[in-house]
Tab-separated table of C-alpha atoms in Angstrom:
chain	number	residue	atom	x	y	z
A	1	UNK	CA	-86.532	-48.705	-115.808
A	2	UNK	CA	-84.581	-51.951	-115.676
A	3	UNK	CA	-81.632	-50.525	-115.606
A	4	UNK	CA	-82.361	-47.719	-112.339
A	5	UNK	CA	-83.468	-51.058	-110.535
A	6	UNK	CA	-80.105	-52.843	-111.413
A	7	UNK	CA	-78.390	-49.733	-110.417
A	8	UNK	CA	-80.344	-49.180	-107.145
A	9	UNK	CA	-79.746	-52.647	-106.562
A	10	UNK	CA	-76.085	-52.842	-107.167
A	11	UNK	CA	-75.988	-49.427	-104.877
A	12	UNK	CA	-77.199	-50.684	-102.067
A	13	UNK	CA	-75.120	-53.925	-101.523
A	14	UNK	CA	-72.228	-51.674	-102.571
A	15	UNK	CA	-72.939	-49.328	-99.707
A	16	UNK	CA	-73.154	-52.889	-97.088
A	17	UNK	CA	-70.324	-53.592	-98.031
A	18	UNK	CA	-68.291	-50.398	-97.648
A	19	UNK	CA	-70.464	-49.825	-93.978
A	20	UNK	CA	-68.626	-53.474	-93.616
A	21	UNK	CA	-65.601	-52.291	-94.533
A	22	UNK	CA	-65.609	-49.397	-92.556
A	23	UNK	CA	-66.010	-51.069	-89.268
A	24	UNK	CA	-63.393	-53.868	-89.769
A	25	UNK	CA	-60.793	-51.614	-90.521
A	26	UNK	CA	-61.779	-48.544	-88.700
A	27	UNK	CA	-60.018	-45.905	-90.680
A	28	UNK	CA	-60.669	-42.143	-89.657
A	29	UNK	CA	-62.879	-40.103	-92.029
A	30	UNK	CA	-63.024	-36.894	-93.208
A	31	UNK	CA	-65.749	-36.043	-95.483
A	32	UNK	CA	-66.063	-32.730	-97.473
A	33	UNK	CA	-69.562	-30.780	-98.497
A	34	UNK	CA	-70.396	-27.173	-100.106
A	35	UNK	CA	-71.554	-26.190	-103.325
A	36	UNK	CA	-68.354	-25.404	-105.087
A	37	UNK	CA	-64.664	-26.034	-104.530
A	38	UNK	CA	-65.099	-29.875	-103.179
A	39	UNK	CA	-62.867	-31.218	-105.241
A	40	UNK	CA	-60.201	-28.968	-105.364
A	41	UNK	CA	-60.706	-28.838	-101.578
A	42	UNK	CA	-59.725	-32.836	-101.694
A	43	UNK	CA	-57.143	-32.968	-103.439
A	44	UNK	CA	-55.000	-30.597	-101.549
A	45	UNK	CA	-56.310	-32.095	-98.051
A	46	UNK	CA	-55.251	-35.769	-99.363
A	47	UNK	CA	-52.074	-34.634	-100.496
A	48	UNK	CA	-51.243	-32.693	-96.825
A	49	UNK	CA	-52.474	-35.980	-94.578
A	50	UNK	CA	-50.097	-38.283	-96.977
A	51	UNK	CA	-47.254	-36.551	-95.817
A	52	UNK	CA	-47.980	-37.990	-92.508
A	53	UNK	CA	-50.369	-41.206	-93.185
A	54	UNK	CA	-51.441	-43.419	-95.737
A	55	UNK	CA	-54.511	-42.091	-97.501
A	56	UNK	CA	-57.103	-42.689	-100.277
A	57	UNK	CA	-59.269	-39.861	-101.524
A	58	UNK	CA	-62.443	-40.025	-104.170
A	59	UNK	CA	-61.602	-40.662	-107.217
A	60	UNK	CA	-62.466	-37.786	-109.712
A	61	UNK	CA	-65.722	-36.573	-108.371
A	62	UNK	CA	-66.605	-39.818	-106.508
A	63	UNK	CA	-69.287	-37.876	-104.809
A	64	UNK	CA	-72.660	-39.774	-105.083
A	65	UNK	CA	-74.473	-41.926	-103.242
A	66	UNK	CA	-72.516	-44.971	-105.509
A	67	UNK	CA	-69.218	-43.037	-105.872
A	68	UNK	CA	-68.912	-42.811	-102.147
A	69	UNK	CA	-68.390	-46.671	-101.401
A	70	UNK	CA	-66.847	-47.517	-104.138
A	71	UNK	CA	-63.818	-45.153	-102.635
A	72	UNK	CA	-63.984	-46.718	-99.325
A	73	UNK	CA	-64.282	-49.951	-101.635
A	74	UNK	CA	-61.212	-48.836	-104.201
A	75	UNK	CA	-63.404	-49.872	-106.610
A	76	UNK	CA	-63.854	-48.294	-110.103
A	77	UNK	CA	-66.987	-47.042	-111.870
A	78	UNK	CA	-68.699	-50.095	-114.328
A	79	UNK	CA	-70.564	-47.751	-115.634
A	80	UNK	CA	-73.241	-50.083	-117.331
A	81	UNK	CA	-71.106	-52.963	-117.658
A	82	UNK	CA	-73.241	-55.957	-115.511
A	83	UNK	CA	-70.116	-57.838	-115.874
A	84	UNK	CA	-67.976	-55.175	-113.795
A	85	UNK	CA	-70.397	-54.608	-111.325
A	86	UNK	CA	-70.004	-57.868	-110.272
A	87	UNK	CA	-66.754	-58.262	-110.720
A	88	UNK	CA	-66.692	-55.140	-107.990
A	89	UNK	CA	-69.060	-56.873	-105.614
A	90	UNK	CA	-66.877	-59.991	-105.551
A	91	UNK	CA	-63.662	-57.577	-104.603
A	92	UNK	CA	-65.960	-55.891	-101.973
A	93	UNK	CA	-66.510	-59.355	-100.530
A	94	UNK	CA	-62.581	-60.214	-100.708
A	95	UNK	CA	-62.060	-56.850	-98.747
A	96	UNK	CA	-64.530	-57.933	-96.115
A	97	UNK	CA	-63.361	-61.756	-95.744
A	98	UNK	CA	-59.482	-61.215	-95.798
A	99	UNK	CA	-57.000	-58.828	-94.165
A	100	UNK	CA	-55.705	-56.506	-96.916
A	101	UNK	CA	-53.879	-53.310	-96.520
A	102	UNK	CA	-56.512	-50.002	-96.103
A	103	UNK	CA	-55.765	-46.438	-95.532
A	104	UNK	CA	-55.693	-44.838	-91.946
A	105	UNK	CA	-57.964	-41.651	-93.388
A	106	UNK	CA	-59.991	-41.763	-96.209
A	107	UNK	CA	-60.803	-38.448	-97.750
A	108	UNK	CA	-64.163	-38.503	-99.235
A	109	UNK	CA	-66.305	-35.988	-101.291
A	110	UNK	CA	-69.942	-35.460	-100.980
A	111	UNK	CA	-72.511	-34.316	-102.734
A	112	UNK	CA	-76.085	-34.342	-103.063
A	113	UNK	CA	-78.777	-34.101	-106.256
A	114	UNK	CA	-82.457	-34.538	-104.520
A	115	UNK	CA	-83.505	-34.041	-101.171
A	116	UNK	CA	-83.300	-36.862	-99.112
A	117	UNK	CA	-79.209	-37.961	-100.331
A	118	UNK	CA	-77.227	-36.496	-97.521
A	119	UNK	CA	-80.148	-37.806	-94.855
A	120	UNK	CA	-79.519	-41.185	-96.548
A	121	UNK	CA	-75.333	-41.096	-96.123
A	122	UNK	CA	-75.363	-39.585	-92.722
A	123	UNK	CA	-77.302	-42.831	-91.678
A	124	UNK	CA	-73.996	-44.628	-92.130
A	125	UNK	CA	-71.468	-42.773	-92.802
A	126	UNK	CA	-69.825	-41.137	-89.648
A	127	UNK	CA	-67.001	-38.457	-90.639
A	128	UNK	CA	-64.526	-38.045	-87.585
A	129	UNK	CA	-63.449	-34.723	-89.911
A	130	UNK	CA	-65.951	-32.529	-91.864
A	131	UNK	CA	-64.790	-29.622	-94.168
A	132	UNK	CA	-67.361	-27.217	-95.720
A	133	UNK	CA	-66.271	-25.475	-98.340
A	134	UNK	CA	-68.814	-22.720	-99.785
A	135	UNK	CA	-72.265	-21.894	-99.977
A	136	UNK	CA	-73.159	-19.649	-102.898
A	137	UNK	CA	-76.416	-17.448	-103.198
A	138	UNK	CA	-76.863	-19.592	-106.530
A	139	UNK	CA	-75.925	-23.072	-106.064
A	140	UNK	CA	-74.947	-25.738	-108.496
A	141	UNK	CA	-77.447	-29.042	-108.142
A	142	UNK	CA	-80.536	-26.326	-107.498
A	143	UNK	CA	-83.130	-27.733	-110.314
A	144	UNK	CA	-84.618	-30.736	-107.703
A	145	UNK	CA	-84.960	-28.168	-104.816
A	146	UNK	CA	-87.277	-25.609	-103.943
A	147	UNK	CA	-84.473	-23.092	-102.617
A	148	UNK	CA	-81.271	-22.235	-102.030
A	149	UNK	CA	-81.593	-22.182	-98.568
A	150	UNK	CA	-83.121	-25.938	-99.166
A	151	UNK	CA	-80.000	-27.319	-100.526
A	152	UNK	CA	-77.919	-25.690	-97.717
A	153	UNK	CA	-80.144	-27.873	-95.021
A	154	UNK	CA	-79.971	-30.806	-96.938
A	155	UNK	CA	-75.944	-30.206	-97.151
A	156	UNK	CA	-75.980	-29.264	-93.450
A	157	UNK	CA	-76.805	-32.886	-91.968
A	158	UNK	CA	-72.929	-33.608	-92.514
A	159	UNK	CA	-71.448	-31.410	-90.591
A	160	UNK	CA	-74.715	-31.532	-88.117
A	161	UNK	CA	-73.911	-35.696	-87.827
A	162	UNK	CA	-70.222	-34.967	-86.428
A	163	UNK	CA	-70.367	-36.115	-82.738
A	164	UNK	CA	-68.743	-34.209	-80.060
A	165	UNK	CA	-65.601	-35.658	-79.821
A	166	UNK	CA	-65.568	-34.627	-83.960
A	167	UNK	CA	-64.035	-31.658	-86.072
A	168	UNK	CA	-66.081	-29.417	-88.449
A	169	UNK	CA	-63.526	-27.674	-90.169
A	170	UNK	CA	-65.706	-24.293	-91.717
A	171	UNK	CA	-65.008	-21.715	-94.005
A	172	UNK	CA	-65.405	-18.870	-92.116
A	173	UNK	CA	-65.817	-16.254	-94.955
A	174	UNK	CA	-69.316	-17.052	-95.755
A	175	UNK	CA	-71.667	-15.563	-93.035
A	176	UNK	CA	-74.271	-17.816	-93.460
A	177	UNK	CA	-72.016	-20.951	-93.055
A	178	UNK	CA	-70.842	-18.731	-89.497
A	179	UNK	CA	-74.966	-18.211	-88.523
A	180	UNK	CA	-75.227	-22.227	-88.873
A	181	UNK	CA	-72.131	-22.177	-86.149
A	182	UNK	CA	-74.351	-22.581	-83.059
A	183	UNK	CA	-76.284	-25.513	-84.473
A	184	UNK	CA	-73.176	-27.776	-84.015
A	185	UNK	CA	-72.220	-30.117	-81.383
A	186	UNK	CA	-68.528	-30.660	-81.674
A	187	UNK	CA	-65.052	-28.921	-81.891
A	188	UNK	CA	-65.172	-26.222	-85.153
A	189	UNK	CA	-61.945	-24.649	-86.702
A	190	UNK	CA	-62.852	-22.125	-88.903
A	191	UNK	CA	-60.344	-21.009	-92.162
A	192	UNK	CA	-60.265	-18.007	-94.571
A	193	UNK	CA	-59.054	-14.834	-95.852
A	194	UNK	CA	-60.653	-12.876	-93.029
A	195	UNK	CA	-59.759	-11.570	-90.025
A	196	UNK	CA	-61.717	-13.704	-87.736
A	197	UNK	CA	-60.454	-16.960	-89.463
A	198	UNK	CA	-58.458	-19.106	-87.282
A	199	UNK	CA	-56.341	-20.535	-89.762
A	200	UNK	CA	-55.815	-17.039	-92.038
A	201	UNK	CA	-54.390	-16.279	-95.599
A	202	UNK	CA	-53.339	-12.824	-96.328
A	203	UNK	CA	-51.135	-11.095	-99.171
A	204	UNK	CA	-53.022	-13.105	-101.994
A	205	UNK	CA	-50.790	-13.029	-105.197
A	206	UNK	CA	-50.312	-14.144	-108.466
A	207	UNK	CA	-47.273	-16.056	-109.350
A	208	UNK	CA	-45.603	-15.073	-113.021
A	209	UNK	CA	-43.025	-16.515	-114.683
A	210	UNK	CA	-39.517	-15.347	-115.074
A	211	UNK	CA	-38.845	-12.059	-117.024
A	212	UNK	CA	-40.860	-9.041	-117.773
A	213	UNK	CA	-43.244	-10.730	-120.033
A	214	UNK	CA	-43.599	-14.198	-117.865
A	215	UNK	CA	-47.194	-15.777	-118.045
A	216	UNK	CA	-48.565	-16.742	-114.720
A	217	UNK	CA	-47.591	-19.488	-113.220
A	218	UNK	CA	-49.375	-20.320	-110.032
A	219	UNK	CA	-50.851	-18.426	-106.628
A	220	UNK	CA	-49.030	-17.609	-103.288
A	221	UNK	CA	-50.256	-16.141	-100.181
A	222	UNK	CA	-49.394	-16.183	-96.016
A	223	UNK	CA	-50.892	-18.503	-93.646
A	224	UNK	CA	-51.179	-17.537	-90.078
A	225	UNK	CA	-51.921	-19.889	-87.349
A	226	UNK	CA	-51.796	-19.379	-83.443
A	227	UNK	CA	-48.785	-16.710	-84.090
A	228	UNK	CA	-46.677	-18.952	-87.182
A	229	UNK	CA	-47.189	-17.137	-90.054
A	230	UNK	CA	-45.496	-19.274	-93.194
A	231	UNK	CA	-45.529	-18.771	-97.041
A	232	UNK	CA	-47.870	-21.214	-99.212
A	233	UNK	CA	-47.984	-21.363	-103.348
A	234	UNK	CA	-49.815	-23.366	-105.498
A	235	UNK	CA	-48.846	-23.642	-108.875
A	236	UNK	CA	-50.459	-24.700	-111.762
A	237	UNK	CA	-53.787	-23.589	-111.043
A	238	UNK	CA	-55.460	-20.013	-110.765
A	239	UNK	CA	-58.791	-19.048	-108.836
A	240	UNK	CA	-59.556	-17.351	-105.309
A	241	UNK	CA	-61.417	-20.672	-104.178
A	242	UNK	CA	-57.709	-22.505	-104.504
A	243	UNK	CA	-56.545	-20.787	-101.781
A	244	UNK	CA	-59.630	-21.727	-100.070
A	245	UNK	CA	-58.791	-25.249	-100.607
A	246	UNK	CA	-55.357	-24.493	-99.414
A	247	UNK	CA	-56.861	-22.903	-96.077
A	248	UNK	CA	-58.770	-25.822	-95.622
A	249	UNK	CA	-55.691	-28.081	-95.863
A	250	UNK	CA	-53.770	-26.065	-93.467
A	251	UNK	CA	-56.336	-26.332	-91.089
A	252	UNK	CA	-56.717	-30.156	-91.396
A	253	UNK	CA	-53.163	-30.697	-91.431
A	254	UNK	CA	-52.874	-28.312	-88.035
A	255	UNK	CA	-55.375	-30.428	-86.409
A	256	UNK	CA	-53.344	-33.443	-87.178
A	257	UNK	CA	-49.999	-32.150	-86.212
A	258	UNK	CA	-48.599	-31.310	-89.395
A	259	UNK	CA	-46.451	-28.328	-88.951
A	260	UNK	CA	-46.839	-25.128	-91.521
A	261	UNK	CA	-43.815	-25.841	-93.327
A	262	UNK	CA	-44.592	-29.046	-94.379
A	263	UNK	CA	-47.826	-28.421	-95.668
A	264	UNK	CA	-46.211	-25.752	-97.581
A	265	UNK	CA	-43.865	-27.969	-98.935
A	266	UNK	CA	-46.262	-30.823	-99.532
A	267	UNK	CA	-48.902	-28.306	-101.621
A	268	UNK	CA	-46.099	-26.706	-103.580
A	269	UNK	CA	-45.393	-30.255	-105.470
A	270	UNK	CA	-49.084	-31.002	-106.004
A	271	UNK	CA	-50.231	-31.710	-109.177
A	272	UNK	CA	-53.580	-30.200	-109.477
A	273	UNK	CA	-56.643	-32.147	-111.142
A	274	UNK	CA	-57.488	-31.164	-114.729
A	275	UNK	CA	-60.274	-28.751	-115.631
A	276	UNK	CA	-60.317	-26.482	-113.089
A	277	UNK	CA	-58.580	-23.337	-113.485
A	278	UNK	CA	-55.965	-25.591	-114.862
A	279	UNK	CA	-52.999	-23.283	-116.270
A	280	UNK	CA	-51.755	-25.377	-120.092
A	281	UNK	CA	-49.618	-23.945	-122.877
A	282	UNK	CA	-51.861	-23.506	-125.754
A	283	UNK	CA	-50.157	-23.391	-129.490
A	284	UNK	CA	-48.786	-20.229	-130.246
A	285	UNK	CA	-47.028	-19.114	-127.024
A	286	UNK	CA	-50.609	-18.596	-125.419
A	287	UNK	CA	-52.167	-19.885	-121.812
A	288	UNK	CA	-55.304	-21.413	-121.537
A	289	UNK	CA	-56.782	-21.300	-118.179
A	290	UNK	CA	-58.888	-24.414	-118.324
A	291	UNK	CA	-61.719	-24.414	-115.868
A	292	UNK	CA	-64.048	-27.081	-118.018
A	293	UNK	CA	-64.729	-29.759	-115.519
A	294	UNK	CA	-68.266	-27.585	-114.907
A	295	UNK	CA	-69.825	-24.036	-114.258
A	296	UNK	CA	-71.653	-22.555	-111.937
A	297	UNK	CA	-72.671	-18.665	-111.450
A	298	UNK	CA	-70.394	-18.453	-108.133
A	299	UNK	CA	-67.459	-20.219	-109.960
A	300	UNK	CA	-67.827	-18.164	-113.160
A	301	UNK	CA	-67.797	-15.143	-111.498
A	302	UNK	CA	-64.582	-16.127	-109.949
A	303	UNK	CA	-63.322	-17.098	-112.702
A	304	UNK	CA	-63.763	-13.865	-114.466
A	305	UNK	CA	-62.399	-11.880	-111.478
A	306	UNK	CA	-58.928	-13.751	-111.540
A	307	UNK	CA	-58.913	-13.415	-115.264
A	308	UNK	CA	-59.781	-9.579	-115.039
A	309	UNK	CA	-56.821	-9.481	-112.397
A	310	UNK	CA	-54.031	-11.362	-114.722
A	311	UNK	CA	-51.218	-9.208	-116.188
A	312	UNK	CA	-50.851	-10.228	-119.834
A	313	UNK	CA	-49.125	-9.104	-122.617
A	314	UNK	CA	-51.981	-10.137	-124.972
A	315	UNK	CA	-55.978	-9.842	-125.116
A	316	UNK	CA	-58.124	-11.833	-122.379
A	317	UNK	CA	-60.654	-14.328	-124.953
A	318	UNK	CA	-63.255	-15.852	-122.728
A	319	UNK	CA	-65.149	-19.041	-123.942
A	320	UNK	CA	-67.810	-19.641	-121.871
A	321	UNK	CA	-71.053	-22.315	-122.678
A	322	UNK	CA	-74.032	-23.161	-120.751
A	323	UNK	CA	-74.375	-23.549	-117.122
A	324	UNK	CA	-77.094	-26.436	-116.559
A	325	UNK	CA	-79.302	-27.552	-113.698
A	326	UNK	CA	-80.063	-23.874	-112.381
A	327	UNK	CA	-83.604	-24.570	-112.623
A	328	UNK	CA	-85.183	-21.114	-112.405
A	329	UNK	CA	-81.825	-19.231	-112.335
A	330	UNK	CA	-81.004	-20.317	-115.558
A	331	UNK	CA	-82.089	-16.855	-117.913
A	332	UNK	CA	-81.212	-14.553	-114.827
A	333	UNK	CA	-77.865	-16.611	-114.528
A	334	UNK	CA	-76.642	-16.591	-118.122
A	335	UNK	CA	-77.475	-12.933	-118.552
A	336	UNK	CA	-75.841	-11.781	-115.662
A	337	UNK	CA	-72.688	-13.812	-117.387
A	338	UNK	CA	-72.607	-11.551	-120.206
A	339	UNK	CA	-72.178	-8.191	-117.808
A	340	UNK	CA	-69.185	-10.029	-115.840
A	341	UNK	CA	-67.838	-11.111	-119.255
A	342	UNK	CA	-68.446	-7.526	-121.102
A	343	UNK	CA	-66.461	-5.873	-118.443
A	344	UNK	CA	-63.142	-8.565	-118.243
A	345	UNK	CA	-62.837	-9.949	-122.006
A	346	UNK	CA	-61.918	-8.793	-124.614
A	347	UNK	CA	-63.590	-10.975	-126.873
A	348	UNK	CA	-66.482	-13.277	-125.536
A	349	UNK	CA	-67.031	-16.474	-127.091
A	350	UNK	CA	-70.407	-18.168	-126.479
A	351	UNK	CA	-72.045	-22.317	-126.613
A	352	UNK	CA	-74.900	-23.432	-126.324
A	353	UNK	CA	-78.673	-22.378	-126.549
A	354	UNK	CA	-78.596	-20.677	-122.724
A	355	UNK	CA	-75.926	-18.610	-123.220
A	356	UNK	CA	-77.016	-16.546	-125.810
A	357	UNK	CA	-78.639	-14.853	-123.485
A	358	UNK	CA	-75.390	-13.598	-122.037
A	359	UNK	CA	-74.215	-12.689	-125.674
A	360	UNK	CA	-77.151	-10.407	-125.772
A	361	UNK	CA	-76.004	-8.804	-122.720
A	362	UNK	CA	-72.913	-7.986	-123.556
A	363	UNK	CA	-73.706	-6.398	-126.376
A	364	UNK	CA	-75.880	-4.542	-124.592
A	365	UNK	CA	-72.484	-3.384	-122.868
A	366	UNK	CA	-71.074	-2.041	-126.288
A	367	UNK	CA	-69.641	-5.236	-127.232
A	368	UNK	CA	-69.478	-5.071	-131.040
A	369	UNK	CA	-70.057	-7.881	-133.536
A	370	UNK	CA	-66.364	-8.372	-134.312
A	371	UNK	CA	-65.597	-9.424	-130.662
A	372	UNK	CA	-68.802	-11.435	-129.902
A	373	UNK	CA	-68.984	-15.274	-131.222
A	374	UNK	CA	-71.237	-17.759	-130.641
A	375	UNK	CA	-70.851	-21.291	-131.740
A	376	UNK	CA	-73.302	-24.684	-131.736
A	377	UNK	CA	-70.676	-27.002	-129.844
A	378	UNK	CA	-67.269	-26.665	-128.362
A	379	UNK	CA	-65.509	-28.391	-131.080
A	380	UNK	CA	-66.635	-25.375	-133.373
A	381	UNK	CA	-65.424	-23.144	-131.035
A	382	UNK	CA	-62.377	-24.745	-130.664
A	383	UNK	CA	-61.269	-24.956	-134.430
A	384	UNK	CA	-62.319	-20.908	-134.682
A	385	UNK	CA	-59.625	-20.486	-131.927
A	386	UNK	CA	-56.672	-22.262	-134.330
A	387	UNK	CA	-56.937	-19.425	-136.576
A	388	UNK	CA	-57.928	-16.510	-134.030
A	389	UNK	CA	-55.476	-16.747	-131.373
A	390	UNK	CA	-52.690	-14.882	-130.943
A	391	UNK	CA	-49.333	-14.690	-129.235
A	392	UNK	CA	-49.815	-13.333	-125.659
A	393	UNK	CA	-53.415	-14.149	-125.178
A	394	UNK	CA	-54.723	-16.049	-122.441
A	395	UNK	CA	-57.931	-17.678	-123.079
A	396	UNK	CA	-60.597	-18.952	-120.261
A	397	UNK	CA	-62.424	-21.696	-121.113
A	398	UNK	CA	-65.268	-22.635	-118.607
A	399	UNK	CA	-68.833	-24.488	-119.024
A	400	UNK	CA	-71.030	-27.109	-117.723
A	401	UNK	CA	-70.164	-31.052	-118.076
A	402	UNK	CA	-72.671	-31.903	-120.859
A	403	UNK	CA	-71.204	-29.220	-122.951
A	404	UNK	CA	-67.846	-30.497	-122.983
A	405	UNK	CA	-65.826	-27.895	-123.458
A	406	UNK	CA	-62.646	-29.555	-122.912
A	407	UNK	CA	-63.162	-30.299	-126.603
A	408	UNK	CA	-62.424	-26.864	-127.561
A	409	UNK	CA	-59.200	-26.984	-125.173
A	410	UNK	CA	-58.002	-29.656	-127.159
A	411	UNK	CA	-57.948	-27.841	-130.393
A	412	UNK	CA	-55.821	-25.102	-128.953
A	413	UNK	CA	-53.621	-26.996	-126.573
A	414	UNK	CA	-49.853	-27.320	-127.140
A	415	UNK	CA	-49.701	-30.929	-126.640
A	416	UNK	CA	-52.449	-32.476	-127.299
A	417	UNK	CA	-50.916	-36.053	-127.233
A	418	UNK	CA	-51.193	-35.378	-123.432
A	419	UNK	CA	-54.682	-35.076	-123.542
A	420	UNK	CA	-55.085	-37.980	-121.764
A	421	UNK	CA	-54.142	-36.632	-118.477
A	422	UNK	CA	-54.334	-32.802	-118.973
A	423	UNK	CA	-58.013	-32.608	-119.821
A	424	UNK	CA	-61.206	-33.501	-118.024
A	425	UNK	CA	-63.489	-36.503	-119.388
A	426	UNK	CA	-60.951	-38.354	-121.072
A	427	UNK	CA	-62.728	-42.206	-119.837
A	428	UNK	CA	-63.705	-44.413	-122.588
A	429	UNK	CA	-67.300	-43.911	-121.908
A	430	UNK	CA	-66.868	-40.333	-122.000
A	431	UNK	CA	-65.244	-40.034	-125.308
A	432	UNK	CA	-67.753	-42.303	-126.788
A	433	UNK	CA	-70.552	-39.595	-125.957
């Protein structure tokens, strides 16, 4: 109890401070919502505006109602050091007293746990820019919500805050972001794979190394905008929603008079962040698509769609451990796993209590015993991998945070010293959990 008041106490002189911050240096905004695909979504947006202005995006997944000013703050996370909280209020102060240098757009990610978080941001934080990136029939975040459809409204009052003279930058896909299109009061610019997208992608590919037996290496596609159509890839990463995040970069950089070609450029060199859909070596001559930074039913399933898309000269292993906070999804959820897994792996490897129930599933689908593993932890998993690999395979690797399933792409990773940087969760206080 002590500590929430601390923390609740330490929030809100944090968020006075950035509010302070805010209006003495008056950078432009743009603030990102949706589901799934925020983070990706900011990465590639904050590496498109730096090619034309100086820029500071959320750290990690500085997404909360504390990790939001501490990025307009460039502070870092205490954690439950009382010492480095107020060490951070003391630099929030400094910012706010004397002249320093601050970024013309800061690039911020939002998200929400309970209702009532977005209604308190919106109350002072006002995005010039807001990108919504996807809105899946089962959300992440759903346990403290009624519905759905609850956490949608709830999402909805950032885009709804933009004033007129404002950008709401949409993904135009998703019909029910497209029914919410009316209830807006400022310029929209809508991006996707459709044909009713303003800023379009079309002739999705996968990108494979050289020679006949090259792993893959990245995505590509065409963007098309007002009659320039231009070549994009992203490399390093796999996963339908990166090319969302790519869209939604092209259409922020568009907006801001970036030219096609050098947002192609710009996105070509970015280094993606770890843990999601992250392409790494793994030990012998294998790929390990990493997507452990967390899970969701919506990001699963695309996932296991890329991965059933891949050519590979190997087998397709799948490693897959719970997806948390789906409230009363969760049974429905994990089973539903096993038939997407049954018909793309060809071995399923399981973690944690929930998904056994997709393990059950898919040997309901004629999965036999010597293809179906489940395992307490993702260590365990990860040390069973050493021995069962093989050359050629490519092995997804996907699960919620408190699972930590980076753990078992450590154990199969070709260099491991790199850990550091390659892998999701590598903080102090993470490594001590």
């Amino acid at each position: 109890m002590f500590r929430l008041i601390v923390k609740g106490f330490i929030t809100s002189i944090l968020r006075i401070e950035a509010r302070l911050v805010l209006k003495k240096y008056r950078p432009k905004i743009l603030a990102i919502t949706g589901s799934v695909g925020k983070t990706g979504a900011k990465e590639v947006i904050a590496t498109v505006l730096a090619t034309k202005y100086r820029v500071r995006a959320s750290q990690k997944s500085f997404n909360s109602e504390i990790g939001v000013p501490l990025t307009i703050l460039n502070l870092p996370n205490a954690w439950w050091s009382l010492f480095g909280w107020m060490k951070n209020l003391v630099e929030g102060v400094g910012l706010i007293l004397f002249r320093s240098p601050y970024p013309e757009w800061l690039v911020l990610e939002t998200g929400v746990d309970r209702p009532g978080d977005m209604r308190r941001l919106v109350k002072w934080l006002k995005p010039d820019v807001v990108v919504v990136t996807s809105f899946p029939n089962v959300p992440v975040h759903v346990e403290f919500f009624q519905s759905s459809e609850e956490v949608i409204r709830e999402k909805w009052r950032l885009p709804a805050s933009v004033v007129s003279s404002g950008l709401v930058i949409l993904n135009g896909d998703e019909e029910k972001i497209r029914d919410l299109l009316p209830t807006l009061k400022c310029h929209t610019l809508t991006y996707g794979l459709g044909e009713k997208a303003q800023v379009r992608g079309s002739q999705p590919y996968f990108v494979y190394g050289e020679g006949e037996n090259g792993q893959p290496i990245g995505l590509g596609l065409r963007v098309d905008y007002q009659g320039n159509s231009v070549p994009f890839k992203l490399i390093g990463v796999l996963g339908e929603h990166q090319l969302y995040a790519l869209l939604a970069a092209t259409a922020v950089a568009v907006n801001e008079g970036i030219n096609l070609i050098e947002a192609s450029e710009a996105i070509e060199k970015l280094e993606t962040p770890p843990g999601r859909m992250k392409l790494l070596p793994g030990v012998k001559n294998t790929l390990i698509i990493d997507d452990t930074y967390n899970s969701s039913p919506v990001a699963l399933a695309s996932a296991l769609n890329t991965l059933s898309e891949l050519r590979v000269t190997g087998r397709k292993i799948v490693v897959l451990g719970d997806m948390l906070e789906l409230g009363v999804h969760t049974i429905s959820a994990h089973r539903e796993a096993g038939v997407q897994a049954a018909r793309v792996a060809h071995v399923l490897m399981t973690v944690g209590l929930r998904m056994k129930f997709a393990t059950e599933e898919a040997s309901r689908k004629k999965m036999g015993k010597k293809v179906l593993h489940h395992f307490e932890d993702a260590r365990e998993a990860g040390k069973f991998l050493q021995e069962f690999i093989q050359e050629g395979d490519v092995v997804l690797i996907k699960g919620s945070q408190s699972l930590r399933m980076e753990r078992a792409v450590e154990e199969i990773m070709l260099h491991p010293e790199d850990k550091g940087k390659l892998l999701v969760r590598q903080e102090e206080e993470w490594l001590k959990k």
